Coordinates of C-alpha atoms in Angstrom, one line a residue:
S407 CA 96.7 83.2 89.4
R408 CA 96.4 86.3 87.5
S409 CA 93.6 89.0 88.8
S410 CA 93.2 92.7 88.2
A411 CA 93.2 95.3 91.3
E412 CA 90.5 97.7 92.2
E413 CA 89.5 97.8 95.6
L414 CA 91.6 96.6 98.2
V415 CA 95.0 95.9 100.6
V416 CA 96.7 99.1 101.5
A417 CA 95.8 102.5 102.0
A418 CA 92.6 103.5 103.7
G419 CA 94.1 106.5 105.3
R420 CA 97.8 106.7 104.4
P421 CA 99.2 106.6 101.1
S422 CA 103.2 106.1 100.9
S423 CA 104.5 108.3 98.4
P424 CA 105.5 106.4 95.0
E425 CA 109.1 107.4 95.7
R426 CA 109.7 105.2 98.9
S427 CA 107.4 102.4 97.2
V428 CA 109.6 102.0 94.8
G429 CA 112.7 102.8 97.3
R430 CA 111.8 100.0 99.1
R431 CA 110.6 97.5 96.3
E432 CA 114.3 98.1 94.8
S433 CA 116.2 97.7 98.0
F434 CA 114.4 94.5 98.8
Q435 CA 115.1 92.9 95.4
R436 CA 118.5 93.4 96.5
S437 CA 118.6 91.9 99.6
S438 CA 116.3 89.2 97.9
E439 CA 119.1 88.5 95.2
W440 CA 118.1 85.7 95.2
K441 CA 118.0 83.7 98.6
V442 CA 116.4 80.5 98.1
F443 CA 114.1 79.4 100.5
A444 CA 114.7 75.9 102.0
G445 CA 111.1 75.0 100.3
M446 CA 111.5 76.4 97.0
G447 CA 109.7 74.8 94.4
N448 CA 107.1 73.4 96.6
L449 CA 104.3 76.2 95.8
L450 CA 105.2 75.7 92.1
K451 CA 104.3 71.7 92.8
V452 CA 101.3 72.5 94.7
L453 CA 100.2 74.7 92.0
T454 CA 100.8 72.4 89.0
R455 CA 98.3 70.0 90.9
D456 CA 100.6 66.9 90.2
I457 CA 99.7 66.0 93.9
E458 CA 100.4 61.8 93.5
N459 CA 104.1 62.8 92.3
Y460 CA 105.1 65.7 95.0
P461 CA 102.9 64.8 98.1
H462 CA 105.2 66.6 100.8
F463 CA 105.3 70.0 99.2
F464 CA 102.9 73.1 100.4
L465 CA 102.9 76.5 101.3
D466 CA 104.3 76.3 105.6
F467 CA 101.8 78.5 106.9
E468 CA 102.7 76.9 110.6
N469 CA 106.8 77.3 110.4
A470 CA 107.9 79.6 107.7
Q471 CA 110.8 81.6 109.2
P472 CA 112.1 84.8 107.4
T473 CA 115.4 84.2 105.5
E474 CA 117.6 87.5 105.8
G475 CA 116.1 89.3 102.9
E476 CA 112.9 88.9 104.2
R477 CA 113.8 90.2 108.0
E478 CA 113.4 93.6 107.9
V479 CA 110.0 93.7 106.3
W480 CA 109.1 90.8 108.5
N481 CA 110.3 92.2 111.7
Q482 CA 108.1 95.3 111.0
V483 CA 104.9 93.3 110.3
N484 CA 105.4 91.2 113.2
A485 CA 105.5 93.8 115.6
V486 CA 101.9 94.8 114.2
L487 CA 100.9 90.8 114.3
Q488 CA 101.9 90.9 117.7
D489 CA 99.4 93.1 119.1
S490 CA 96.6 91.2 117.1
E491 CA 95.4 88.6 119.5
N492 CA 95.0 91.3 122.3
I493 CA 93.0 93.0 119.8
L494 CA 90.5 90.1 119.5
L495 CA 90.7 89.4 123.1
G496 CA 89.6 92.9 123.9
L497 CA 86.7 92.9 121.5
Q498 CA 85.9 89.9 122.3
A499 CA 85.1 90.8 126.0
Y500 CA 83.5 94.1 124.9
K501 CA 80.1 94.2 126.8
G502 CA 78.7 97.5 125.9
A503 CA 76.8 100.0 128.0
G504 CA 73.0 98.9 126.7
Q505 CA 71.4 99.0 130.1
E506 CA 73.2 102.4 131.1
I507 CA 72.3 104.4 128.0
R508 CA 68.6 103.0 128.2
D509 CA 68.4 104.1 131.4
A510 CA 69.9 107.6 130.8
I511 CA 67.5 108.0 127.7
Q512 CA 64.6 107.2 129.9
N513 CA 65.2 109.6 132.6
P514 CA 66.5 112.3 131.1
N515 CA 66.5 114.5 133.9
D516 CA 68.2 112.0 136.4
F517 CA 71.8 113.6 136.3
T518 CA 73.3 110.1 138.4
L519 CA 71.9 108.3 135.5
Q520 CA 73.0 110.8 133.1
E521 CA 76.9 110.8 134.4
R522 CA 76.6 106.8 135.2
A523 CA 75.9 106.1 131.5
W524 CA 78.6 108.9 130.4
N525 CA 81.2 107.2 132.7
S526 CA 80.5 103.4 131.4
V527 CA 80.5 104.8 127.7
C528 CA 83.8 106.8 128.2
P529 CA 86.2 103.9 128.4
L530 CA 84.3 101.5 125.6
V531 CA 84.9 104.8 123.0
I532 CA 88.9 104.7 124.2
K533 CA 88.9 100.9 123.3
L534 CA 87.0 101.5 119.9
K535 CA 89.3 104.1 119.2
R536 CA 92.4 101.3 120.1
F537 CA 90.6 98.8 117.3
Y538 CA 90.5 101.7 114.8
S539 CA 93.6 102.6 115.5
F540 CA 95.0 99.2 114.8
S541 CA 93.3 98.6 111.3
L542 CA 95.7 101.9 110.3
R543 CA 98.8 99.9 111.3
L544 CA 97.7 96.8 109.9
E545 CA 96.8 98.6 106.6
E546 CA 100.4 99.8 106.5
A547 CA 101.8 96.7 107.2
L548 CA 99.8 95.2 104.4
Q549 CA 101.5 97.6 102.0
S550 CA 104.7 96.6 103.2
L551 CA 104.0 93.0 102.1
L552 CA 102.2 93.7 99.2
E553 CA 105.5 95.9 97.8
C554 CA 107.5 93.0 98.3
L555 CA 105.3 90.3 97.3
T556 CA 104.5 91.9 93.9
C557 CA 107.7 93.4 93.0
P558 CA 109.1 92.9 89.5
L559 CA 111.7 90.2 88.2
L560 CA 109.8 87.7 90.0
T561 CA 106.4 86.1 89.3
P562 CA 103.9 86.0 92.1
T563 CA 104.3 82.0 92.6
Q564 CA 108.1 82.6 92.6
H565 CA 107.5 85.5 95.6
L566 CA 105.4 83.0 97.3
E567 CA 107.6 80.2 97.5
R568 CA 110.8 82.0 98.4
E569 CA 109.2 84.6 100.6
Q570 CA 107.4 82.1 102.6
A571 CA 107.8 83.8 105.9
L572 CA 106.0 86.9 104.0
A573 CA 103.2 85.2 102.5
K574 CA 102.5 83.6 106.3
Q575 CA 102.7 86.9 107.6
F576 CA 100.0 88.6 104.6
A577 CA 97.8 85.3 105.6
E578 CA 97.9 86.2 109.4
I579 CA 96.6 89.7 108.5
L580 CA 93.8 88.2 106.5
H581 CA 93.1 85.5 109.3
F582 CA 92.7 88.2 111.9
T583 CA 90.7 90.2 109.6
L584 CA 87.8 87.6 109.2
R585 CA 88.0 86.7 112.8
F586 CA 87.7 90.3 113.7
D587 CA 84.7 91.1 111.6
E588 CA 83.3 87.8 112.4
L589 CA 83.2 88.9 116.3
K590 CA 82.0 92.8 115.3
M591 CA 79.2 91.6 114.1
R592 CA 78.2 89.9 116.8
I593 CA 78.1 93.0 118.9
P594 CA 75.6 95.6 117.8
A595 CA 76.5 97.6 121.1
I596 CA 79.4 98.9 119.7
Q597 CA 77.3 101.0 117.3
N598 CA 75.2 101.9 119.8
D599 CA 77.7 102.8 122.5
F600 CA 79.4 105.0 119.8
S601 CA 75.7 106.6 118.7
Y602 CA 75.3 107.8 122.2
Y603 CA 78.5 109.4 123.1
R604 CA 78.4 111.2 119.6
R605 CA 75.2 112.6 120.7
T606 CA 76.1 113.6 124.0
I607 CA 79.8 115.0 123.5
S608 CA 77.5 117.3 120.6
R609 CA 74.9 118.0 123.7
N610 CA 77.7 119.0 126.1
R611 CA 79.5 120.6 123.7
I612 CA 76.5 123.2 123.2
N613 CA 76.6 123.4 127.0
N614 CA 80.2 124.8 127.3
M615 CA 81.3 121.4 129.4
N616 CA 84.9 120.7 129.8
L617 CA 85.4 117.3 128.0
D618 CA 88.7 115.6 128.7
I619 CA 87.7 112.5 126.8
E620 CA 88.0 114.9 123.6
K621 CA 91.7 115.1 123.9
E622 CA 91.1 111.6 123.1
V623 CA 88.7 111.1 120.5
N624 CA 88.0 114.8 119.0
N625 CA 85.4 115.5 116.3
E626 CA 87.9 114.7 113.4
M627 CA 88.5 111.2 114.8
A628 CA 85.2 110.6 115.8
N629 CA 84.1 110.9 112.4
R630 CA 86.6 108.4 111.1
M631 CA 85.7 106.0 113.6
S632 CA 81.7 106.1 113.3
L633 CA 82.5 105.2 109.1
F634 CA 84.8 102.8 110.1
Y635 CA 82.3 101.2 112.5
A636 CA 79.2 101.7 110.2
E637 CA 81.0 98.9 107.8
A638 CA 79.2 95.5 108.7
T639 CA 83.0 94.1 107.8
P640 CA 85.4 97.2 109.0
M641 CA 88.5 95.4 108.7
L642 CA 87.6 93.7 105.4
K643 CA 86.7 96.9 103.9
T644 CA 90.0 98.4 105.0
L645 CA 91.9 96.0 103.7
S646 CA 89.5 96.5 100.3
N647 CA 90.2 100.3 100.3
A648 CA 94.3 99.7 101.1
T649 CA 94.8 97.1 98.5
T650 CA 92.8 99.4 95.7
N651 CA 94.9 102.5 97.0
F652 CA 98.4 100.3 96.7
V653 CA 97.3 99.7 92.8
T654 CA 96.2 103.0 92.0
E655 CA 99.5 104.7 93.7
N656 CA 101.6 102.2 91.9
K657 CA 101.0 103.1 88.2
S658 CA 104.1 101.4 87.0
L659 CA 103.6 98.1 88.9
P660 CA 101.4 95.6 86.5
L661 CA 97.8 95.4 87.8
E662 CA 98.5 91.9 87.3
N663 CA 101.4 91.6 89.5
T664 CA 98.9 92.3 92.8
T665 CA 96.1 90.3 91.2
D666 CA 98.2 87.2 90.4
C667 CA 99.7 87.4 93.9
L668 CA 96.1 87.1 95.6
S669 CA 94.5 84.6 93.3
T670 CA 98.0 82.7 93.5
M671 CA 97.7 82.4 97.5
A672 CA 93.6 81.5 97.2
S673 CA 94.6 78.5 94.5
V674 CA 97.5 77.4 96.8
C675 CA 95.3 77.3 100.0
K676 CA 92.6 75.5 98.0
V677 CA 94.9 72.5 96.6
M678 CA 96.0 72.3 100.6
L679 CA 92.3 72.0 101.7
E680 CA 91.5 69.4 99.1
T681 CA 94.4 67.3 99.4
P682 CA 95.2 64.9 102.2
E683 CA 98.5 64.3 101.5
Y684 CA 98.7 68.2 102.4
S685 CA 96.3 68.6 104.8
S686 CA 97.6 65.8 106.8
R687 CA 100.9 67.8 107.4
F688 CA 99.1 70.6 109.5
S689 CA 100.2 69.9 113.1
S690 CA 97.1 71.7 114.5
E691 CA 93.7 71.0 113.5
D692 CA 93.1 75.3 113.7
T693 CA 95.2 75.6 110.5
L694 CA 92.8 74.3 108.3
L695 CA 90.5 76.8 109.1
F696 CA 93.3 79.6 109.0
C697 CA 93.6 78.2 105.7
M698 CA 89.8 78.6 105.0
R699 CA 89.6 82.0 106.3
V700 CA 92.8 83.0 104.2
M701 CA 91.3 81.5 100.9
V702 CA 88.2 83.5 101.7
G703 CA 90.0 86.8 102.2
V704 CA 92.1 86.5 99.3
I705 CA 89.0 86.0 97.1
I706 CA 87.2 89.0 98.5
L707 CA 90.4 91.2 98.2
Y708 CA 90.8 90.0 94.6
D709 CA 87.3 90.7 93.8
H710 CA 87.3 93.9 95.0
V711 CA 90.8 94.4 93.0
H712 CA 90.2 92.9 89.7
P713 CA 87.9 94.8 87.4
N714 CA 85.9 91.5 86.4
G715 CA 85.8 90.3 89.9
A716 CA 86.6 86.3 91.2
F717 CA 83.5 85.3 89.8
N718 CA 83.7 85.7 86.3
K719 CA 84.6 82.9 83.8
S720 CA 87.9 84.7 83.0
S721 CA 88.8 84.6 87.1
K722 CA 92.1 83.1 87.7
I723 CA 90.4 81.7 90.8
D724 CA 88.6 78.2 90.7
M725 CA 85.5 79.6 92.4
K726 CA 83.4 76.6 92.4
G727 CA 86.4 74.4 93.7
C728 CA 86.9 76.8 96.5
I729 CA 83.2 76.7 97.3
K730 CA 82.8 73.2 97.2
V731 CA 85.9 73.0 99.5
L732 CA 84.3 75.2 102.1
K733 CA 80.6 73.4 101.8
E734 CA 82.6 69.7 102.6
Q735 CA 83.3 71.4 106.1
P736 CA 80.7 71.0 109.4
V737 CA 78.1 74.2 108.3
D738 CA 79.3 75.8 111.8
I739 CA 82.7 76.4 110.8
V740 CA 82.4 77.6 107.4
E741 CA 78.8 79.4 107.7
G742 CA 80.4 82.8 108.6
L743 CA 82.8 82.4 105.3
L744 CA 80.2 81.6 103.3
N745 CA 78.3 84.5 104.5
A746 CA 81.4 86.3 104.0
L747 CA 81.6 85.6 100.2
R748 CA 77.8 86.1 99.5
F749 CA 77.8 89.5 101.5
T750 CA 81.3 91.6 101.3
T751 CA 82.3 90.5 97.7
K752 CA 81.5 93.0 94.9
H753 CA 80.8 91.3 91.9
L754 CA 78.8 88.3 92.7
N755 CA 75.3 89.6 91.6
D756 CA 77.0 90.1 88.4
E757 CA 75.1 89.2 85.3
S758 CA 78.5 87.8 84.1
T759 CA 78.5 85.4 87.2
P760 CA 77.6 82.0 86.5
K761 CA 74.3 80.8 87.8
N762 CA 75.8 77.4 88.9
I763 CA 78.2 79.9 91.4
R764 CA 75.4 82.0 92.4
A765 CA 73.2 78.8 93.1
M766 CA 76.2 77.6 95.2
L767 CA 75.9 80.6 97.4
Q768 CA 72.0 80.2 97.9

């Protein structure tokens, strides 16, 4: 898989210095020279598509464990991923303060209703800040993974086959990202609540009121959060910007190292999904959806990062095959993923996109 990188996984707000990147990459190379993962060769066999001869090899998204060389970065990323399920549960439980806000707006002179709306919105804003702060931790974790999975000496395929635990974490970040954004799109209350908060805090600031919540969400933080939640898919946008920044900051690293990593992952997911000998080895049906989300996630990242995008004939991703795999699944399961390809990619509507690919996503 080979691609180019222009808008993706690691930098939304806190670039790491090139010196830090190089230092970490060199130490990772030394520590990895070169412990062969137990499943070495599996990925290569998947990518050759010689399925008949190698029915038992695949990238183990369910059971991959870190080798000694992977452990330091794995521990760092794992500390972030451990909180991801709670973030999703918190988002899922988000109810909003729509009624309280409507009552307050319709009765501007009723102080009790104003107070009730404000007291309903403030805890929600604290929760929204927690989600936003998690996005910053996630992009940092992704940068650490990219530094390891793209460093020279090994090809993307070799990285993914030898560092399967890190590849699995990369996949888990994408899986979380698409789940978060799918949920967020169904909760219009988020932007309504936050808009009311910003309007109210500005008005109260004019009245010189002492607002304790400003210690938690000051004006600068509110501005950044507002930009984040204005996006239809905020987590994906964060990862896209972060990957782009990763490429920009690591000028000595060939662009292909990053784009090849993304396209290789997409190819592996597609082959595992379309090949019963592989997909039947998943112990949980949830792993199929996991695989689909990861495939779509890396396609979107590739499309943002590669100058020509994922849909171009020169793309290293078999877009026709990937879309076909998705369309073979039940509509209610994959509609959100197909919409992600329709609306969050960058190059789908380029003139260079083949008409048959565009037609498949109509």
